[in-house]
Amino acid sequence: MLTITFLALTISFTVVSGASNSDKVHQTPPEMVVAIESRAMAPLKCSHSIQDYNRILWYKQKRNDKQLQFLGYILLEDAKPEKGMAISGSAEKDQIAMLTIQNISMESSAVYFCAASIHNAEPAFFGKGTKLTVLEPLCNISPPTVVVLPPSEKECRDRKKQLKKTLVCVASGFYPDHVGVSWTVNGQSVTKGVASDHPALRVGDKYQITSRLRVEAREWYTEGTIFTCNVSFFNGTDTFNTSAEVYGSGDVNGTQTDAMTREEFVKVTQTAKLSYIVMIVKNIVYGVFVTILAWKLGIGRSHATAKK
Ligand SMILES: *[C@@H]1O[C@H](CO)[C@@H](O)[C@H](O)[C@H]1NC(C)=O
Ligand SMILES: *[C@@H]1O[C@H](CO)[C@@H](O)[C@H](O)[C@H]1NC(C)=O
Ligand SMILES: *[C@@H]1O[C@H](CO)[C@@H](O)[C@H](O)[C@H]1NC(C)=O
Ligand SMILES: *[C@@H]1O[C@H](CO)[C@@H](O)[C@H](O)[C@H]1NC(C)=O
Ligand SMILES: *[C@@H]1O[C@H](CO)[C@@H](O)[C@H](O)[C@H]1NC(C)=O
């Protein structure tokens, strides 16, 4: 019977998420980071505001795993937890149901979902989950470093076929893996054309995440357009944002400035100024040299003419 419930729930999770009732199941906190030494942890909370629903089920979804592991349920105030779990509270509308993981281990790192239901046959509605990370010993909490890379030169030059440009945001060096990436163009939030890694990539004892933003070529070529990548990071107590940006290139012909950030552009402009000065100085020196040469030759010729 549990298997059937599980299947039904897995299906409804796919089918129903997005339905209005999904917004009626609330889970707190959204994120949690605990030290392995702590052993005990604060309970995960779940409440719903769906009339007549009286059962709350708990599930665990491990990283890189699509399967949900059943952790137990509570019907009204009657809890039926699986081994290693403690369930309490009430499953009634506007009440709070709680899940406590008894013995924290590295295996406890996962996203925990609650679902509100009424009978096995009814659809269940899932909350948004609580992402829990049990800190690995010796891994230090570290916020991300964010950079935005402008469209690659190759893509820029291929302008007949490429009507779109891809900007890449790379957030690296963070631990634990509790980040969110979002983009803004001139301060306006954008979601269209955004593709982010899921999950983040493990690099040594840190994580890295990449997000791509595809924009219309003309948007990229609008000088002064600001493309910002915002990365929010949860360090166990606070969530804060780190952002990086690039400016649209005003040059439609895909020359050098295309693949540059503003800093680089300023640097190059300064280098260009310097080269220009050097060139002028060179020209003056050369001009003086030529004048002297011409003058000498002129004298020579006038001598020759005089001899004739
Ligand atoms: C939790 O840990 C304690 C002490 O290490 C142990 O006695 C208990 O059996 C463990 N419980 C579970 C459910 O693993
Ligand atoms: C992006 O970051 C900037 C600078 O930190 C901030 O002002 C802005 O509110 C952020 N935008 C979003 C949508 O998070
Ligand atoms: C998390 O960030 C806040 C604010 O920047 C800081 O006060 C706190 O000490 C940080 N916590 C950890 C565990 O690094
Ligand atoms: C941080 O970023 C998130 C998502 O991008 C946004 O909702 C929030 O307003 C930002 N906070 C600040 C202080 O910029
Ligand atoms: C781009 O190139 C075309 C022809 O090569 C030229 O006419 C045009 O002025 C250039 N535009 C810019 C912004 O450099």
mmCIF file with all atom_site columns, N, CA and C and ligand atoms in Angstrom, residues 182-184 187-190 228-231 241-245, ligand 2:
data_model
loop_
_atom_site.group_PDB
_atom_site.id
_atom_site.type_symbol
_atom_site.label_atom_id
_atom_site.label_alt_id
_atom_site.label_comp_id
_atom_site.label_asym_id
_atom_site.label_entity_id
_atom_site.label_seq_id
_atom_site.pdbx_PDB_ins_code
_atom_site.Cartn_x
_atom_site.Cartn_y
_atom_site.Cartn_z
_atom_site.occupancy
_atom_site.B_iso_or_equiv
_atom_site.pdbx_formal_charge
_atom_site.auth_seq_id
_atom_site.auth_comp_id
_atom_site.auth_asym_id
_atom_site.auth_atom_id
_atom_site.pdbx_PDB_model_num
ATOM   1  N N  . SER A 1 182 ? 20.410 34.538 -10.568 1.00 0.00 ? 182 SER A N  1
ATOM   2  C CA . SER A 1 182 ? 19.391 35.248 -11.342 1.00 0.00 ? 182 SER A CA 1
ATOM   3  C C  . SER A 1 182 ? 20.062 36.342 -12.166 1.00 0.00 ? 182 SER A C  1
ATOM   4  N N  . TRP A 1 183 ? 19.364 36.780 -13.209 1.00 0.00 ? 183 TRP A N  1
ATOM   5  C CA . TRP A 1 183 ? 19.920 37.795 -14.113 1.00 0.00 ? 183 TRP A CA 1
ATOM   6  C C  . TRP A 1 183 ? 19.026 39.021 -14.173 1.00 0.00 ? 183 TRP A C  1
ATOM   7  N N  . THR A 1 184 ? 19.645 40.168 -14.396 1.00 0.00 ? 184 THR A N  1
ATOM   8  C CA . THR A 1 184 ? 18.872 41.375 -14.677 1.00 0.00 ? 184 THR A CA 1
ATOM   9  C C  . THR A 1 184 ? 19.517 42.058 -15.882 1.00 0.00 ? 184 THR A C  1
ATOM   10 N N  . GLY A 1 187 ? 18.715 46.345 -14.788 1.00 0.00 ? 187 GLY A N  1
ATOM   11 C CA . GLY A 1 187 ? 17.995 46.317 -13.520 1.00 0.00 ? 187 GLY A CA 1
ATOM   12 C C  . GLY A 1 187 ? 16.672 45.571 -13.533 1.00 0.00 ? 187 GLY A C  1
ATOM   13 N N  . GLN A 1 188 ? 16.235 45.163 -14.741 1.00 0.00 ? 188 GLN A N  1
ATOM   14 C CA . GLN A 1 188 ? 14.972 44.426 -14.845 1.00 0.00 ? 188 GLN A CA 1
ATOM   15 C C  . GLN A 1 188 ? 15.272 42.928 -14.800 1.00 0.00 ? 188 GLN A C  1
ATOM   16 N N  . SER A 1 189 ? 14.549 42.232 -13.943 1.00 0.00 ? 189 SER A N  1
ATOM   17 C CA . SER A 1 189 ? 14.764 40.800 -13.813 1.00 0.00 ? 189 SER A CA 1
ATOM   18 C C  . SER A 1 189 ? 14.392 40.062 -15.112 1.00 0.00 ? 189 SER A C  1
ATOM   19 N N  . VAL A 1 190 ? 15.217 39.120 -15.533 1.00 0.00 ? 190 VAL A N  1
ATOM   20 C CA . VAL A 1 190 ? 14.905 38.306 -16.718 1.00 0.00 ? 190 VAL A CA 1
ATOM   21 C C  . VAL A 1 190 ? 14.971 36.827 -16.369 1.00 0.00 ? 190 VAL A C  1
ATOM   22 N N  . THR A 1 228 ? 23.482 42.001 -15.539 1.00 0.00 ? 228 THR A N  1
ATOM   23 C CA . THR A 1 228 ? 23.934 41.666 -14.184 1.00 0.00 ? 228 THR A CA 1
ATOM   24 C C  . THR A 1 228 ? 23.563 40.238 -13.799 1.00 0.00 ? 228 THR A C  1
ATOM   25 N N  . CYS A 1 229 ? 24.516 39.568 -13.218 1.00 0.00 ? 229 CYS A N  1
ATOM   26 C CA . CYS A 1 229 ? 24.268 38.222 -12.707 1.00 0.00 ? 229 CYS A CA 1
ATOM   27 C C  . CYS A 1 229 ? 24.292 38.333 -11.188 1.00 0.00 ? 229 CYS A C  1
ATOM   28 N N  . ASN A 1 230 ? 23.192 37.961 -10.545 1.00 0.00 ? 230 ASN A N  1
ATOM   29 C CA . ASN A 1 230 ? 23.093 38.012 -9.080  1.00 0.00 ? 230 ASN A CA 1
ATOM   30 C C  . ASN A 1 230 ? 23.160 36.607 -8.507  1.00 0.00 ? 230 ASN A C  1
ATOM   31 N N  . VAL A 1 231 ? 24.036 36.413 -7.576  1.00 0.00 ? 231 VAL A N  1
ATOM   32 C CA . VAL A 1 231 ? 24.137 35.097 -6.957  1.00 0.00 ? 231 VAL A CA 1
ATOM   33 C C  . VAL A 1 231 ? 23.840 35.254 -5.470  1.00 0.00 ? 231 VAL A C  1
ATOM   34 N N  . ASN A 1 241 ? 23.661 38.592 -1.411  1.00 0.00 ? 241 ASN A N  1
ATOM   35 C CA . ASN A 1 241 ? 23.885 38.572 -2.859  1.00 0.00 ? 241 ASN A CA 1
ATOM   36 C C  . ASN A 1 241 ? 25.262 39.065 -3.250  1.00 0.00 ? 241 ASN A C  1
ATOM   37 N N  . THR A 1 242 ? 25.801 38.442 -4.240  1.00 0.00 ? 242 THR A N  1
ATOM   38 C CA . THR A 1 242 ? 27.046 38.895 -4.836  1.00 0.00 ? 242 THR A CA 1
ATOM   39 C C  . THR A 1 242 ? 26.705 39.041 -6.313  1.00 0.00 ? 242 THR A C  1
ATOM   40 N N  . SER A 1 243 ? 27.072 40.162 -6.905  1.00 0.00 ? 243 SER A N  1
ATOM   41 C CA . SER A 1 243 ? 26.743 40.279 -8.320  1.00 0.00 ? 243 SER A CA 1
ATOM   42 C C  . SER A 1 243 ? 27.922 40.755 -9.143  1.00 0.00 ? 243 SER A C  1
ATOM   43 N N  . ALA A 1 244 ? 27.831 40.515 -10.426 1.00 0.00 ? 244 ALA A N  1
ATOM   44 C CA . ALA A 1 244 ? 28.863 40.950 -11.375 1.00 0.00 ? 244 ALA A CA 1
ATOM   45 C C  . ALA A 1 244 ? 28.115 41.369 -12.630 1.00 0.00 ? 244 ALA A C  1
ATOM   46 N N  . GLU A 1 245 ? 28.730 42.240 -13.415 1.00 0.00 ? 245 GLU A N  1
ATOM   47 C CA . GLU A 1 245 ? 28.028 42.719 -14.601 1.00 0.00 ? 245 GLU A CA 1
ATOM   48 C C  . GLU A 1 245 ? 28.959 42.954 -15.784 1.00 0.00 ? 245 GLU A C  1
HETATM 49 C C1 . LIG B 2 .   ? 21.183 42.325 -8.100  1.00 0.00 ? 2   LIG B C1 1
HETATM 50 O O1 . LIG B 2 .   ? 22.304 42.864 -7.420  1.00 0.00 ? 2   LIG B O1 1
HETATM 51 C C2 . LIG B 2 .   ? 22.274 44.247 -7.262  1.00 0.00 ? 2   LIG B C2 1
HETATM 52 C C3 . LIG B 2 .   ? 23.574 44.661 -6.650  1.00 0.00 ? 2   LIG B C3 1
HETATM 53 O O2 . LIG B 2 .   ? 23.935 43.854 -5.581  1.00 0.00 ? 2   LIG B O2 1
HETATM 54 C C4 . LIG B 2 .   ? 21.065 44.625 -6.425  1.00 0.00 ? 2   LIG B C4 1
HETATM 55 O O3 . LIG B 2 .   ? 21.002 46.030 -6.312  1.00 0.00 ? 2   LIG B O3 1
HETATM 56 C C5 . LIG B 2 .   ? 19.818 44.139 -7.104  1.00 0.00 ? 2   LIG B C5 1
HETATM 57 O O4 . LIG B 2 .   ? 18.709 44.359 -6.274  1.00 0.00 ? 2   LIG B O4 1
HETATM 58 C C6 . LIG B 2 .   ? 19.893 42.664 -7.381  1.00 0.00 ? 2   LIG B C6 1
HETATM 59 N N1 . LIG B 2 .   ? 18.736 42.287 -8.173  1.00 0.00 ? 2   LIG B N1 1
HETATM 60 C C7 . LIG B 2 .   ? 18.038 41.193 -7.949  1.00 0.00 ? 2   LIG B C7 1
HETATM 61 C C8 . LIG B 2 .   ? 16.890 40.931 -8.831  1.00 0.00 ? 2   LIG B C8 1
HETATM 62 O O5 . LIG B 2 .   ? 18.343 40.421 -7.083  1.00 0.00 ? 2   LIG B O5 1
#
